[in-house]
Amino acid sequence: MPVATFSNSKKASSSLSKWRDYTLAEAASFVAKNGTLIVCAVSQPYLPFLNNWLISITRQKHQEKVLVIAEDYATLYKVNEKWPGHAGFFNFTSRRPQHLLKILELGYNVMYNDVDMVWLRDPFPYLEGNHDVYFTDDMAAVCGSLPASSGSIPNRRIILQEPDMGAANQGNARH
């Protein structure tokens, strides 16, 4: 995976037409490995962090599982300029809970990461076991990583009982 600096200094010349051709299911199937996706959501103010985050994941050899959710068009243009045509970058313009729920409904395991953190080690060996959700945080109100499994019975209950969870949380997004 080419890792290039995501700075806000240049205007991107890329077209949005490439991104309209991808559905969530297509993008997820393109990057999922062993049923697992590593997902982040990025808006323009967080673009400088994206490069470091991608480098840290590349060092742990998990870059092929990455799905980046562009939360605004400026981010979409920049990502398309630096990594053109890569289906792992998928254009979403609403909030993460809805997207994470949709990915779980597609049957994937999801590790959500904020891009203002980096991987010092491969976290996957620590995620072994028969658990539904793992959380880490650096503050009481912010979760930096959330791996979830779609196949577990409690998660299937969440998917069935909370179909509007994204809409309810949309006003609480911190970006």
mmCIF file of C-alpha atoms in Angstrom, residues 3-175:
data_model
loop_
_atom_site.group_PDB
_atom_site.id
_atom_site.type_symbol
_atom_site.label_atom_id
_atom_site.label_comp_id
_atom_site.label_asym_id
_atom_site.label_seq_id
_atom_site.Cartn_x
_atom_site.Cartn_y
_atom_site.Cartn_z
ATOM 1 C CA VAL A 3 1.603 5.643 2.055
ATOM 2 C CA ALA A 4 1.779 9.304 1.110
ATOM 3 C CA THR A 5 1.384 12.390 3.239
ATOM 4 C CA PHE A 6 -2.183 13.637 3.462
ATOM 5 C CA SER A 7 -1.684 17.374 3.702
ATOM 6 C CA ASN A 8 -4.331 19.980 3.068
ATOM 7 C CA SER A 9 -2.080 22.180 0.928
ATOM 8 C CA LYS A 10 -3.004 21.118 -2.650
ATOM 9 C CA LYS A 11 -6.309 21.033 -4.454
ATOM 10 C CA ALA A 12 -7.265 17.585 -5.654
ATOM 11 C CA SER A 13 -8.153 17.133 -9.276
ATOM 12 C CA SER A 14 -9.865 13.764 -8.909
ATOM 13 C CA SER A 15 -13.456 13.128 -9.844
ATOM 14 C CA LEU A 16 -16.123 11.770 -7.518
ATOM 15 C CA SER A 17 -17.468 9.513 -10.253
ATOM 16 C CA LYS A 18 -15.186 6.607 -9.229
ATOM 17 C CA TRP A 19 -16.609 6.615 -5.731
ATOM 18 C CA ARG A 20 -20.242 6.520 -6.761
ATOM 19 C CA ASP A 21 -19.627 3.143 -8.373
ATOM 20 C CA TYR A 22 -18.836 1.405 -5.074
ATOM 21 C CA THR A 23 -21.431 0.111 -2.671
ATOM 22 C CA LEU A 24 -20.614 -0.543 0.972
ATOM 23 C CA ALA A 25 -20.867 -4.284 0.346
ATOM 24 C CA GLU A 26 -18.400 -4.064 -2.571
ATOM 25 C CA ALA A 27 -15.897 -1.950 -0.636
ATOM 26 C CA ALA A 28 -16.138 -4.193 2.431
ATOM 27 C CA SER A 29 -15.697 -7.377 0.408
ATOM 28 C CA PHE A 30 -12.686 -5.871 -1.361
ATOM 29 C CA VAL A 31 -10.757 -5.149 1.846
ATOM 30 C CA ALA A 32 -12.063 -7.794 4.272
ATOM 31 C CA LYS A 33 -9.574 -10.512 5.126
ATOM 32 C CA ASN A 34 -10.803 -13.549 7.065
ATOM 33 C CA GLY A 35 -14.116 -11.736 7.566
ATOM 34 C CA THR A 36 -12.459 -8.769 9.304
ATOM 35 C CA LEU A 37 -12.281 -5.059 8.466
ATOM 36 C CA ILE A 38 -10.312 -2.279 10.135
ATOM 37 C CA VAL A 39 -12.428 0.854 9.819
ATOM 38 C CA CYS A 40 -11.731 4.507 10.471
ATOM 39 C CA ALA A 41 -13.760 7.623 9.722
ATOM 40 C CA VAL A 42 -11.875 10.761 8.730
ATOM 41 C CA SER A 43 -12.885 14.362 8.216
ATOM 42 C CA GLN A 44 -10.621 17.114 6.888
ATOM 43 C CA PRO A 45 -9.282 18.295 10.287
ATOM 44 C CA TYR A 46 -8.017 14.742 10.961
ATOM 45 C CA LEU A 47 -6.251 14.201 7.610
ATOM 46 C CA PRO A 48 -2.772 14.854 9.097
ATOM 47 C CA PHE A 49 -3.360 11.957 11.518
ATOM 48 C CA LEU A 50 -4.445 9.542 8.789
ATOM 49 C CA ASN A 51 -0.940 9.136 7.378
ATOM 50 C CA ASN A 52 0.580 8.181 10.754
ATOM 51 C CA TRP A 53 -2.273 5.810 11.471
ATOM 52 C CA LEU A 54 -1.854 4.075 8.097
ATOM 53 C CA ILE A 55 1.911 3.776 8.624
ATOM 54 C CA SER A 56 1.378 2.152 12.034
ATOM 55 C CA ILE A 57 -1.066 -0.377 10.572
ATOM 56 C CA THR A 58 1.252 -1.090 7.630
ATOM 57 C CA ARG A 59 4.076 -1.879 10.075
ATOM 58 C CA GLN A 60 1.832 -4.543 11.624
ATOM 59 C CA LYS A 61 0.972 -5.901 8.143
ATOM 60 C CA HIS A 62 -2.789 -5.295 8.352
ATOM 61 C CA GLN A 63 -3.110 -2.511 5.747
ATOM 62 C CA GLU A 64 -5.059 -4.709 3.331
ATOM 63 C CA LYS A 65 -8.018 -4.806 5.772
ATOM 64 C CA VAL A 66 -8.419 -1.020 6.010
ATOM 65 C CA LEU A 67 -11.648 0.724 5.023
ATOM 66 C CA VAL A 68 -11.451 4.517 5.348
ATOM 67 C CA ILE A 69 -14.754 6.354 5.608
ATOM 68 C CA ALA A 70 -14.427 9.859 4.169
ATOM 69 C CA GLU A 71 -16.820 12.056 6.140
ATOM 70 C CA ASP A 72 -16.578 15.069 3.850
ATOM 71 C CA TYR A 73 -15.748 15.803 0.231
ATOM 72 C CA ALA A 74 -12.417 17.498 1.017
ATOM 73 C CA THR A 75 -11.246 14.254 2.615
ATOM 74 C CA LEU A 76 -12.598 12.192 -0.248
ATOM 75 C CA TYR A 77 -10.711 14.324 -2.793
ATOM 76 C CA LYS A 78 -7.449 14.121 -0.825
ATOM 77 C CA VAL A 79 -7.657 10.366 -0.276
ATOM 78 C CA ASN A 80 -8.563 9.826 -3.931
ATOM 79 C CA GLU A 81 -5.573 11.955 -4.973
ATOM 80 C CA LYS A 82 -3.112 10.019 -2.789
ATOM 81 C CA TRP A 83 -4.556 6.521 -3.318
ATOM 82 C CA PRO A 84 -6.587 6.747 -6.556
ATOM 83 C CA GLY A 85 -9.076 4.050 -7.372
ATOM 84 C CA HIS A 86 -8.579 2.090 -4.170
ATOM 85 C CA ALA A 87 -11.906 0.578 -3.175
ATOM 86 C CA GLY A 88 -10.834 0.589 0.470
ATOM 87 C CA PHE A 89 -11.594 4.285 0.561
ATOM 88 C CA PHE A 90 -15.343 4.531 0.433
ATOM 89 C CA ASN A 91 -17.399 7.701 0.234
ATOM 90 C CA PHE A 92 -19.725 8.127 3.171
ATOM 91 C CA THR A 93 -21.008 11.514 4.191
ATOM 92 C CA SER A 94 -22.932 10.658 7.342
ATOM 93 C CA ARG A 95 -21.791 9.218 10.664
ATOM 94 C CA ARG A 96 -19.994 6.114 11.821
ATOM 95 C CA PRO A 97 -22.544 4.221 13.919
ATOM 96 C CA GLN A 98 -24.738 3.759 10.861
ATOM 97 C CA HIS A 99 -21.807 2.513 8.813
ATOM 98 C CA LEU A 100 -20.525 0.180 11.496
ATOM 99 C CA LEU A 101 -24.006 -1.274 11.929
ATOM 100 C CA LYS A 102 -24.298 -1.839 8.166
ATOM 101 C CA ILE A 103 -20.905 -3.573 8.077
ATOM 102 C CA LEU A 104 -21.927 -5.823 10.980
ATOM 103 C CA GLU A 105 -25.190 -6.601 9.180
ATOM 104 C CA LEU A 106 -23.117 -7.709 6.177
ATOM 105 C CA GLY A 107 -21.541 -10.307 8.477
ATOM 106 C CA TYR A 108 -18.072 -8.849 9.031
ATOM 107 C CA ASN A 109 -16.020 -8.471 12.176
ATOM 108 C CA VAL A 110 -15.099 -4.812 12.617
ATOM 109 C CA MET A 111 -12.255 -3.054 14.372
ATOM 110 C CA TYR A 112 -13.006 0.659 14.489
ATOM 111 C CA ASN A 113 -10.050 2.978 15.199
ATOM 112 C CA ASP A 114 -9.767 6.713 15.615
ATOM 113 C CA VAL A 115 -6.900 8.001 13.464
ATOM 114 C CA ASP A 116 -5.404 10.112 16.246
ATOM 115 C CA MET A 117 -3.888 6.934 17.708
ATOM 116 C CA VAL A 118 -1.291 4.533 16.315
ATOM 117 C CA TRP A 119 -0.649 0.822 16.576
ATOM 118 C CA LEU A 120 2.529 0.076 18.511
ATOM 119 C CA ARG A 121 1.866 -3.670 18.267
ATOM 120 C CA ASP A 122 -0.476 -5.990 16.454
ATOM 121 C CA PRO A 123 -3.676 -5.956 18.543
ATOM 122 C CA PHE A 124 -5.231 -9.061 17.002
ATOM 123 C CA PRO A 125 -3.504 -11.608 19.286
ATOM 124 C CA TYR A 126 -5.198 -9.838 22.219
ATOM 125 C CA LEU A 127 -8.628 -10.201 20.645
ATOM 126 C CA GLU A 128 -8.775 -13.975 20.801
ATOM 127 C CA GLY A 129 -11.663 -15.586 22.577
ATOM 128 C CA ASN A 130 -15.407 -15.738 22.400
ATOM 129 C CA HIS A 131 -16.371 -12.142 23.117
ATOM 130 C CA ASP A 132 -18.811 -9.806 21.437
ATOM 131 C CA VAL A 133 -17.193 -6.402 21.827
ATOM 132 C CA TYR A 134 -13.830 -5.149 23.058
ATOM 133 C CA PHE A 135 -13.267 -1.537 24.092
ATOM 134 C CA THR A 136 -10.209 0.563 24.724
ATOM 135 C CA ASP A 137 -10.158 4.208 25.595
ATOM 136 C CA ASP A 138 -7.889 6.971 26.712
ATOM 137 C CA MET A 139 -10.666 9.112 28.169
ATOM 138 C CA ALA A 140 -13.943 8.266 29.834
ATOM 139 C CA ALA A 141 -16.082 9.709 27.014
ATOM 140 C CA VAL A 142 -14.054 8.638 23.959
ATOM 141 C CA CYS A 143 -13.516 5.144 22.589
ATOM 142 C CA GLY A 144 -10.430 4.860 20.389
ATOM 143 C CA SER A 145 -10.932 1.290 19.222
ATOM 144 C CA LEU A 146 -13.978 -0.930 18.978
ATOM 145 C CA PRO A 147 -13.690 -4.423 17.539
ATOM 146 C CA ALA A 148 -17.049 -6.171 17.211
ATOM 147 C CA SER A 149 -18.092 -9.515 15.817
ATOM 148 C CA SER A 150 -21.216 -9.735 13.694
ATOM 149 C CA GLY A 151 -21.777 -13.432 14.204
ATOM 150 C CA SER A 152 -22.346 -13.534 17.938
ATOM 151 C CA ILE A 153 -25.862 -13.871 19.320
ATOM 152 C CA PRO A 154 -25.719 -10.664 21.443
ATOM 153 C CA ASN A 155 -24.513 -8.645 18.445
ATOM 154 C CA ARG A 156 -27.271 -10.092 16.271
ATOM 155 C CA ARG A 157 -29.708 -8.921 18.965
ATOM 156 C CA ILE A 158 -28.211 -5.420 18.853
ATOM 157 C CA ILE A 159 -28.546 -5.360 15.074
ATOM 158 C CA LEU A 160 -32.165 -6.505 15.248
ATOM 159 C CA GLN A 161 -33.228 -4.349 18.227
ATOM 160 C CA GLU A 162 -31.404 -1.133 17.340
ATOM 161 C CA PRO A 163 -31.936 -0.532 13.618
ATOM 162 C CA ASP A 164 -31.921 3.236 14.118
ATOM 163 C CA MET A 165 -28.885 3.351 16.400
ATOM 164 C CA GLY A 166 -26.945 5.480 13.909
ATOM 165 C CA ALA A 167 -29.711 8.050 13.626
ATOM 166 C CA ALA A 168 -29.995 8.289 17.414
ATOM 167 C CA ASN A 169 -26.253 8.860 17.782
ATOM 168 C CA GLN A 170 -25.788 11.133 14.782
ATOM 169 C CA GLY A 171 -26.024 14.276 16.892
ATOM 170 C CA ASN A 172 -23.378 12.970 19.298
ATOM 171 C CA ALA A 173 -20.541 12.618 16.769
ATOM 172 C CA ARG A 174 -17.358 14.408 17.820
ATOM 173 C CA HIS A 175 -16.065 15.339 14.332
#
